[in-house]
Short mmCIF file of C-alpha atoms in Angstrom, two decimals:
data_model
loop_
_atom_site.label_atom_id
_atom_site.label_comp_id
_atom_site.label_asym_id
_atom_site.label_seq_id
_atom_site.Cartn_x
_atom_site.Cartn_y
_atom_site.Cartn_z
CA UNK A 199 117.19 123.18 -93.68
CA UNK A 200 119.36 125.62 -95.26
CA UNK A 201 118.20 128.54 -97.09
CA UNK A 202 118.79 127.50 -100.47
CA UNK A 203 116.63 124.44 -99.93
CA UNK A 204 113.08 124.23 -101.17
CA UNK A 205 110.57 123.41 -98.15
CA UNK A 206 107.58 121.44 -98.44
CA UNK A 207 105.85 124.44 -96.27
CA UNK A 208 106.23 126.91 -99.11
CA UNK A 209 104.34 126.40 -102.28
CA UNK A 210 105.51 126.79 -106.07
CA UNK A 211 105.40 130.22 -107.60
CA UNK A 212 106.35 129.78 -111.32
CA UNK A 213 103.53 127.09 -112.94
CA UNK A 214 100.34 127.05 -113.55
CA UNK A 215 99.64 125.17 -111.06
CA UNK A 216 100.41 127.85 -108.41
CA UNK A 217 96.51 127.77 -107.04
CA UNK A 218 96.65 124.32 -106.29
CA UNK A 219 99.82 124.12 -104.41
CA UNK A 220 98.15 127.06 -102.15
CA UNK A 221 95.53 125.06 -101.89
CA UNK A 222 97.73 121.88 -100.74
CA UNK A 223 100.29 124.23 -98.53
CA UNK A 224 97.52 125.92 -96.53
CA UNK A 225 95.92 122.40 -95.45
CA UNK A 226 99.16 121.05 -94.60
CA UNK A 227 99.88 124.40 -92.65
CA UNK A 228 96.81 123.75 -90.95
CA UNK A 229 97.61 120.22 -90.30
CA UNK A 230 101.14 120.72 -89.03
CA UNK A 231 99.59 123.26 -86.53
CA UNK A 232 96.69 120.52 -85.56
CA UNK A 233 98.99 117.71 -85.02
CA UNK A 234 102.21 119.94 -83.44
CA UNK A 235 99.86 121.30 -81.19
CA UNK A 236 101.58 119.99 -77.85
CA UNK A 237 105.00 121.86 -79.04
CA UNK A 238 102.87 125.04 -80.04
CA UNK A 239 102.02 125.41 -76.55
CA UNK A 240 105.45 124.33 -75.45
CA UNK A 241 107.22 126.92 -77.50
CA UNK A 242 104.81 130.06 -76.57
CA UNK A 243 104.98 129.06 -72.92
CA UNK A 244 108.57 129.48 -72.99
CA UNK A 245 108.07 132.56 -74.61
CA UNK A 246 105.72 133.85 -71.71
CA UNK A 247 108.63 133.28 -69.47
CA UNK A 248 111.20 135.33 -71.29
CA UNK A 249 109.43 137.71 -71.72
CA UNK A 250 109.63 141.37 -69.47
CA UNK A 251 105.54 141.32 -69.53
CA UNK A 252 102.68 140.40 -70.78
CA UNK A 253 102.63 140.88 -74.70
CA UNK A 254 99.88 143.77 -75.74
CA UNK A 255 100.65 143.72 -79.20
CA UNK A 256 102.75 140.68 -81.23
CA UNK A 257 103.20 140.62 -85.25
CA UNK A 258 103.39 137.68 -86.58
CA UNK A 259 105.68 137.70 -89.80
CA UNK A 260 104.86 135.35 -92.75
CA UNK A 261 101.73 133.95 -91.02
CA UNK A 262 100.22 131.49 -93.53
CA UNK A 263 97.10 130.53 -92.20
CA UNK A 264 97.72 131.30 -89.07
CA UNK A 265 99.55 129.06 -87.12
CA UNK A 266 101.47 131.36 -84.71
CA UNK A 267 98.76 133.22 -84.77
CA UNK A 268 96.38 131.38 -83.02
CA UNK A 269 99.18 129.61 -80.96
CA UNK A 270 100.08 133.31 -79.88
CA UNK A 271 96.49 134.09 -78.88
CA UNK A 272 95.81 130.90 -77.47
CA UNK A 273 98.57 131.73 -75.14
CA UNK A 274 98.48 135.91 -74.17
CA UNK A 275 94.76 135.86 -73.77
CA UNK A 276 94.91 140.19 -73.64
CA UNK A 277 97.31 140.47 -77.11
CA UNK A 278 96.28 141.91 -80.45
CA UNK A 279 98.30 139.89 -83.14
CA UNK A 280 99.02 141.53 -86.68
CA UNK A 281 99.67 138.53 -88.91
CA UNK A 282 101.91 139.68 -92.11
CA UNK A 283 101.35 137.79 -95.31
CA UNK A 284 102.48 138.31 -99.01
CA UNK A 285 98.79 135.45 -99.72
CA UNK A 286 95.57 137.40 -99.52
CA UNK A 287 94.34 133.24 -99.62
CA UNK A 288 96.63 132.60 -96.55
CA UNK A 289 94.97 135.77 -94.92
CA UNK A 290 91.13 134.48 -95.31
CA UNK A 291 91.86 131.27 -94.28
CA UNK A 292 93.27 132.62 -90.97
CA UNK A 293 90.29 135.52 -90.89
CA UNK A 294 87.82 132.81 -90.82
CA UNK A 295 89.81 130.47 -88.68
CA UNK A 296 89.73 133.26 -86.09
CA UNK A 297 86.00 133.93 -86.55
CA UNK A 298 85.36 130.57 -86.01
CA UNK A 299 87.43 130.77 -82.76
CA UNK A 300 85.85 134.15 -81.38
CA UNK A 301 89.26 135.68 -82.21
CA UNK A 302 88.50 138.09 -84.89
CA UNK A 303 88.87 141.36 -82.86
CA UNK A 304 92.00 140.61 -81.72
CA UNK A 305 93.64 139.07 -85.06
CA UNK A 306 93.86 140.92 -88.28
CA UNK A 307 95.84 140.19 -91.43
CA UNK A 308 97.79 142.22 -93.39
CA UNK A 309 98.74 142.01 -96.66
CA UNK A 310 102.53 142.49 -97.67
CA UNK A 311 105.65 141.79 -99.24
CA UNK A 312 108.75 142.14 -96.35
CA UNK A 313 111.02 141.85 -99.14
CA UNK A 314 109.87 145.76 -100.28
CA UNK A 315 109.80 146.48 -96.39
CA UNK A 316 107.70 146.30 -93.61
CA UNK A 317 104.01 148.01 -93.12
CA UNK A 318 103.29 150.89 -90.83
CA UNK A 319 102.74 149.13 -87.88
CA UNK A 320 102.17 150.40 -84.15
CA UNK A 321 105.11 149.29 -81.53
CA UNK A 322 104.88 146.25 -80.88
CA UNK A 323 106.07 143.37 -77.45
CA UNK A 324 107.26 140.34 -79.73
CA UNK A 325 107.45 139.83 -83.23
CA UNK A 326 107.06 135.53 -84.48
CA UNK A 327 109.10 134.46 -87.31
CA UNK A 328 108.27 130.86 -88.06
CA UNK A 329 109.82 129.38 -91.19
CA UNK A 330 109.73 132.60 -92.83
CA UNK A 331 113.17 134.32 -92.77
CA UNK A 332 115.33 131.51 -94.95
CA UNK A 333 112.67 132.70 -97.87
CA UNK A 334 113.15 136.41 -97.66
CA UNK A 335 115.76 137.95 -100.11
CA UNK A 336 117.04 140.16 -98.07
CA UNK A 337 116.26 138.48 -94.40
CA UNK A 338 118.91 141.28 -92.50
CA UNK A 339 116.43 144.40 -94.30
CA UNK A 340 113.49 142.11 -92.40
CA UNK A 341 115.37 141.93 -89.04
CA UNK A 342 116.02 145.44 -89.01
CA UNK A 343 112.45 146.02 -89.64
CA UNK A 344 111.53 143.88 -86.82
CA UNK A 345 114.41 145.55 -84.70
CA UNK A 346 112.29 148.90 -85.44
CA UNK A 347 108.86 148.10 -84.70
CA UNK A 348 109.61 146.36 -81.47
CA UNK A 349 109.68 148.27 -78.20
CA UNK A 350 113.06 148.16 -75.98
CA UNK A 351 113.12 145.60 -74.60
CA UNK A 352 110.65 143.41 -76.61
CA UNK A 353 111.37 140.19 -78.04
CA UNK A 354 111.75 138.11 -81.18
CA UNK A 355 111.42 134.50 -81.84
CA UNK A 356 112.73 132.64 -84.62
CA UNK A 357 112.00 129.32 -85.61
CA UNK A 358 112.99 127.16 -88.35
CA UNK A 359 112.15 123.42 -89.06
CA UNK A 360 116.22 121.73 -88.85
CA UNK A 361 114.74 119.14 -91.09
CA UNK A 362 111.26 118.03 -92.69
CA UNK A 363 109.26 116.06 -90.66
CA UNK A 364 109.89 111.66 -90.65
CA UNK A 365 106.95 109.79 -90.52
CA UNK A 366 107.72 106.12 -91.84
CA UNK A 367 109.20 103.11 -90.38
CA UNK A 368 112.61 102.01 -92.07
CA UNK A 369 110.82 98.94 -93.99
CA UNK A 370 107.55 100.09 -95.37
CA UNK A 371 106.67 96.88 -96.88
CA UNK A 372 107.57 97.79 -100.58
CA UNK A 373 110.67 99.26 -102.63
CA UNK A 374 114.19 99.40 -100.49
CA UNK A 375 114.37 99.83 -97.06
CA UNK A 376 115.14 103.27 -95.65
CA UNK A 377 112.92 105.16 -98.50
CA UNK A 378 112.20 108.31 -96.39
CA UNK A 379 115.62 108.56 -94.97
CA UNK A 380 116.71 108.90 -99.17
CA UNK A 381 114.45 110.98 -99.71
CA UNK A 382 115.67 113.39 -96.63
CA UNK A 383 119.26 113.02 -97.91
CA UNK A 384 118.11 114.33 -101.36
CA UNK A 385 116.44 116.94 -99.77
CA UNK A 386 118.24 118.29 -96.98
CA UNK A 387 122.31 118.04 -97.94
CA UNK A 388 123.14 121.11 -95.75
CA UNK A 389 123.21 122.38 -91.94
CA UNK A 390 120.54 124.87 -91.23
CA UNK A 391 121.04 128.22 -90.76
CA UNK A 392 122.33 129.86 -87.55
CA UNK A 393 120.74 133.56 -86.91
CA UNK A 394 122.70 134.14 -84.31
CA UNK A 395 124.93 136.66 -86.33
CA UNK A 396 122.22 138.13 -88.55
CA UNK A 397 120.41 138.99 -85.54
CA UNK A 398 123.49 140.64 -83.99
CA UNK A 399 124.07 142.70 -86.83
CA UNK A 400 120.47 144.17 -86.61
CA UNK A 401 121.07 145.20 -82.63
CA UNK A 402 119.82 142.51 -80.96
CA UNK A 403 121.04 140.67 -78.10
CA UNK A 404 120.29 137.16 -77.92
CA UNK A 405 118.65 135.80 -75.13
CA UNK A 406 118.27 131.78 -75.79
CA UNK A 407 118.58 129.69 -78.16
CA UNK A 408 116.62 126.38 -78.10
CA UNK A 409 116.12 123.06 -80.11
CA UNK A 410 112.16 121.57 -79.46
CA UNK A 411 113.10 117.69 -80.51
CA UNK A 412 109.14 116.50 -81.87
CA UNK A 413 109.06 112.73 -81.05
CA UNK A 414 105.47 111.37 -81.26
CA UNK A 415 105.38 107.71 -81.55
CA UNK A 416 102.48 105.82 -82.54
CA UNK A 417 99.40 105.55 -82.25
CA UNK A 418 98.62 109.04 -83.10
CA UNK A 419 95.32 110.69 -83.99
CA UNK A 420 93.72 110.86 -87.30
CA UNK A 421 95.29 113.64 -88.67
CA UNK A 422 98.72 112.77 -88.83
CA UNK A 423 97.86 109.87 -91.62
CA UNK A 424 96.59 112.97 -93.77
CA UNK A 425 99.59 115.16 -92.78
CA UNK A 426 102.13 112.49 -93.84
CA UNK A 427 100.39 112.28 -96.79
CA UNK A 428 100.22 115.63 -98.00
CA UNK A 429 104.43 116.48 -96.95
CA UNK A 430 105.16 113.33 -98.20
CA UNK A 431 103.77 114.95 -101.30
CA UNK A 432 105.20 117.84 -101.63
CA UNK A 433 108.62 116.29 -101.24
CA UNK A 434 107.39 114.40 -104.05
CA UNK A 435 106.80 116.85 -106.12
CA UNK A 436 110.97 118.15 -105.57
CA UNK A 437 112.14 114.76 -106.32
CA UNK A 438 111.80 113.86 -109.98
CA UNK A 439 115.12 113.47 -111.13
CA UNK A 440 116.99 113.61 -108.37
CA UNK A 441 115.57 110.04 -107.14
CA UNK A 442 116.13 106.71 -108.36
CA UNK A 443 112.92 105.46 -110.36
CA UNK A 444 112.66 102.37 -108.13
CA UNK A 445 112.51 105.26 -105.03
CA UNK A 446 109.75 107.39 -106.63
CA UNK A 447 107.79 104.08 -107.94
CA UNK A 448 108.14 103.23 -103.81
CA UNK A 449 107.10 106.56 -102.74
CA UNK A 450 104.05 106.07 -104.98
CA UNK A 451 102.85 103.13 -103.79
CA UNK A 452 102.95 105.00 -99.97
CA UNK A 453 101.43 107.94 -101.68
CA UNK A 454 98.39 105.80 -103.04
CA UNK A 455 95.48 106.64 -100.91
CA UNK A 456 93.68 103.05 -101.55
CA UNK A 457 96.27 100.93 -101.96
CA UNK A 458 97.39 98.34 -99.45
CA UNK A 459 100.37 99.76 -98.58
CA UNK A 460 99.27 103.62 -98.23
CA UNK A 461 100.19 106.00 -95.42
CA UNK A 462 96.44 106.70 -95.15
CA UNK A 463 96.12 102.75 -94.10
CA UNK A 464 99.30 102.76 -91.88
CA UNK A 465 98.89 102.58 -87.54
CA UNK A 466 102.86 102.12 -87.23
CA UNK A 467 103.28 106.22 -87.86
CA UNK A 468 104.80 108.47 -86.12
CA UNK A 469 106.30 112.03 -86.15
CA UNK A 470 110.04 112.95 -85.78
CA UNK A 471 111.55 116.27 -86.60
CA UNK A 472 113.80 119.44 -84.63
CA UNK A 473 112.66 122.57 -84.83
CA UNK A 474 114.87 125.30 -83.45
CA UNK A 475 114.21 128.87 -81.97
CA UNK A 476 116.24 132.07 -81.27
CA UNK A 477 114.98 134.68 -79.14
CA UNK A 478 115.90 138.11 -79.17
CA UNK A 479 115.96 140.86 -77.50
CA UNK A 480 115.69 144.61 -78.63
CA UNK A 481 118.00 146.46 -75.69
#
């Protein structure tokens, strides 16, 4: 997904109706992170390995709800996470999350906006950057800031989604075949971007990069009906106009939580996406 791209896991900022898709984005945040959970673990395992030591302290930058958050504490049982947020709605979502969990002494949120620079922030062992940097305006100024608050040799990990997540069969039983794949096309025309050289240019030396291929075939649990729905959704909500009518009338019907041919009513789903992450190291 390239930068210029909207994503599905970023609400709208300019309508009225800017509540409501915070509403929608932090549930599907929270649902990517429920049904993902196998690749969570997965990706902050590897992590453990590359890295010099035991993390003490990790930031998490552009938390949302929380993610990385609780993936990272899940996983370095002794670290104190700082999760960075521009939502104050994102941020009590993941404060009671981690309350709920018996995490709340070693989470805290912090309000920010990265694009006017980072907080004051104690040294830290790894900074996470999921699906944040392609939506900064000046994502270098945010690497350098990460560069800083890092300790030598402390690491960063990138991630970005390489494309939205596919949930449908080709023949859904209404409209054309190969409905989702159009709406893909309409949505993701370009290669993703490669941090390789922005990270580089802030000092780092990269130490892997790695593609985490999400294949989960059916039948999957309960959740993933509901987190179809609500991506399917937001790709929806991109698409007027840049669809055929007989498409969007198609995508509809799917959409439909009571009708026959709904995603909530589907057992043939399952989840297919590439999600790739750099890690860096401050020398």
């Amino acid at each position: 997904m390239n930068s210029t791209e909207t994503s599905p896991f970023h609400p709208h900022q300019n309508h009225a109706g800017a509540d409501a898709d915070a509403v929608a984005m932090a549930e599907l945040l929270e649902l990517d992170a429920e049904v993902l959970r196998a690749y969570l673990s997965e990706l902050t395992d590897w992590l453990g390995e590359l890295s010099d030591r035991e993390p003490g302290r990790i930031v998490d930058l552009g938390s949302g709800t929380g993610t990385g958050a609780l993936a990272l504490a899940r996983r370095f049982t002794q670290a104190d996470i700082t999760a960075l947020d521009l939502s104050p709605q994102m941020l009590h979502r993941l404060s009671k999350k981690a309350c709920t969990l018996g995490l709340s002494d070693r989470i805290r949120g912090v309000q920010t906006d990265l694009n006017e620079g980072w907080p004051h922030l104690e040294t830290s062992d790894l900074v996470w950057a999921a699906a944040a940097l392609h939506h900064m305006a000046d994502p270098d100024r945010v690497l350098a800031g990460a560069f800083d608050n890092l300790r030598p040799g402390g690491l960063l990990a990138v991630t970005e989604m390489d494309f939205f997540p596919r949930f449908l069969p080709d023949d859904i039983g209404v409209g054309r075949p190969g409905l989702e794949a159009r709406v893909h096309a309409t949505l993701n025309p370009g290669p993703s971007v490669d941090w390789t050289e922005h990270l580089v240019r802030a000092g780092f030396v990269l130490e892997a990069k790695r593609p985490f291929v999400v294949d989960l075939p059916a039948p999957l649990p309960a959740a993933t009906a509901r987190y179809a729905q609500v991506c399917l959704r937001n790709l929806h909500s991109h698409l007027d106009g840049r669809l055929p009518a007989d498409d969007l009338a198609a995508l509809d019907v799917v959409l439909d939580s009571d009708g026959p041919h709904s995603v909530l009513r589907r057992d043939n789903l399952t989840v297919r996406t590439t999600r790739t992450t750099w890690v860096a190291r401050r020398p």
